[in-house]
């Protein structure tokens, strides 16, 4: 039996395959072309009106039903679906993400042993040397046209930077800090505390920690993974940079021990409150350093 598929995303016109996909390539049309018995697309944007016109001119009205509204509010034409497809990921994986909506749809509509694409997500962290840009972003407040604005440095440190990091800037080996299995995880799992260890690859300075995520489609005929890390091709998610208050002077083989805490903001659950505790493990008393920084992604 061909599958009944539920397809939804932040914008219905976002490409399912992020890299090298033509513009306005909708997930729902891909699913119908792949042989789905019926496709249900859900989107809050008014652009879904144009999507319906495109469905009609392509002769797919009997295959695709498009609904405008929140996933939690719309009424589907089927009680259950066989597959859920969604491009739900945000910066730092969870910032402004729609994962809670995916999990709601999973629990309400997915048949037993149904499929989710993608079905696995992993957040990674690493330490980077980024002194020049840190001085530009944070040190800028020491002298603003001859005035001391240093009280704003603390505020600037709380704002993570979403930017592209060159692989040559990465000083430590990466480490996974969170893995989510979309078949089993819950909304409660999106608030987490995770210890991590970063092994220094070389003698260098560490000015910031960066985070990125990998996404897996394990149920495909051939398992597929794509990464948003500094080691691979550019994606619009880039990497998330968390500048540290202290500069860590590391030597090859030393470790940075830390704890990452993440939770949705109480006022706006699509925003994030992040805390990073860190300590350089070294036998050199002149380089010992530890601290904690709190960040707001909003």
Tab-separated table of N, CA, C and O in Angstrom, residues 3 40-41 56 110 124 173 219 248 262:
chain	number	residue	atom	x	y	z
A	3	UNK	N	1.974	5.056	0.675
A	3	UNK	CA	1.858	5.786	1.933
A	3	UNK	C	1.002	7.032	1.794
A	3	UNK	O	0.986	7.701	0.763
A	40	UNK	N	-0.463	15.406	2.393
A	40	UNK	CA	-1.105	16.517	3.086
A	40	UNK	C	-0.014	17.508	3.457
A	40	UNK	O	0.911	17.169	4.194
A	41	UNK	N	-0.117	18.724	2.954
A	41	UNK	CA	0.849	19.765	3.285
A	41	UNK	C	0.209	20.798	4.192
A	41	UNK	O	-0.898	21.258	3.931
A	56	UNK	N	-2.494	22.675	-8.768
A	56	UNK	CA	-3.534	22.540	-9.795
A	56	UNK	C	-2.956	22.516	-11.199
A	56	UNK	O	-3.320	21.652	-12.012
A	110	UNK	N	0.839	9.630	13.403
A	110	UNK	CA	1.678	8.614	12.773
A	110	UNK	C	1.228	7.213	13.161
A	110	UNK	O	1.036	6.909	14.345
A	124	UNK	N	26.798	18.996	17.780
A	124	UNK	CA	28.223	18.863	18.056
A	124	UNK	C	28.777	20.198	18.545
A	124	UNK	O	28.241	21.266	18.220
A	173	UNK	N	39.083	18.638	18.732
A	173	UNK	CA	38.224	17.647	18.102
A	173	UNK	C	36.779	17.962	18.457
A	173	UNK	O	36.496	18.464	19.547
A	219	UNK	N	16.000	5.790	7.640
A	219	UNK	CA	15.033	4.848	7.070
A	219	UNK	C	15.055	4.820	5.551
A	219	UNK	O	14.267	4.086	4.944
A	248	UNK	N	41.305	30.823	26.564
A	248	UNK	CA	41.963	29.605	27.017
A	248	UNK	C	43.201	29.360	26.162
A	248	UNK	O	43.132	29.354	24.933
A	262	UNK	N	20.707	23.762	28.109
A	262	UNK	CA	19.818	24.438	27.168
A	262	UNK	C	18.376	24.251	27.601
A	262	UNK	O	17.973	23.160	28.020
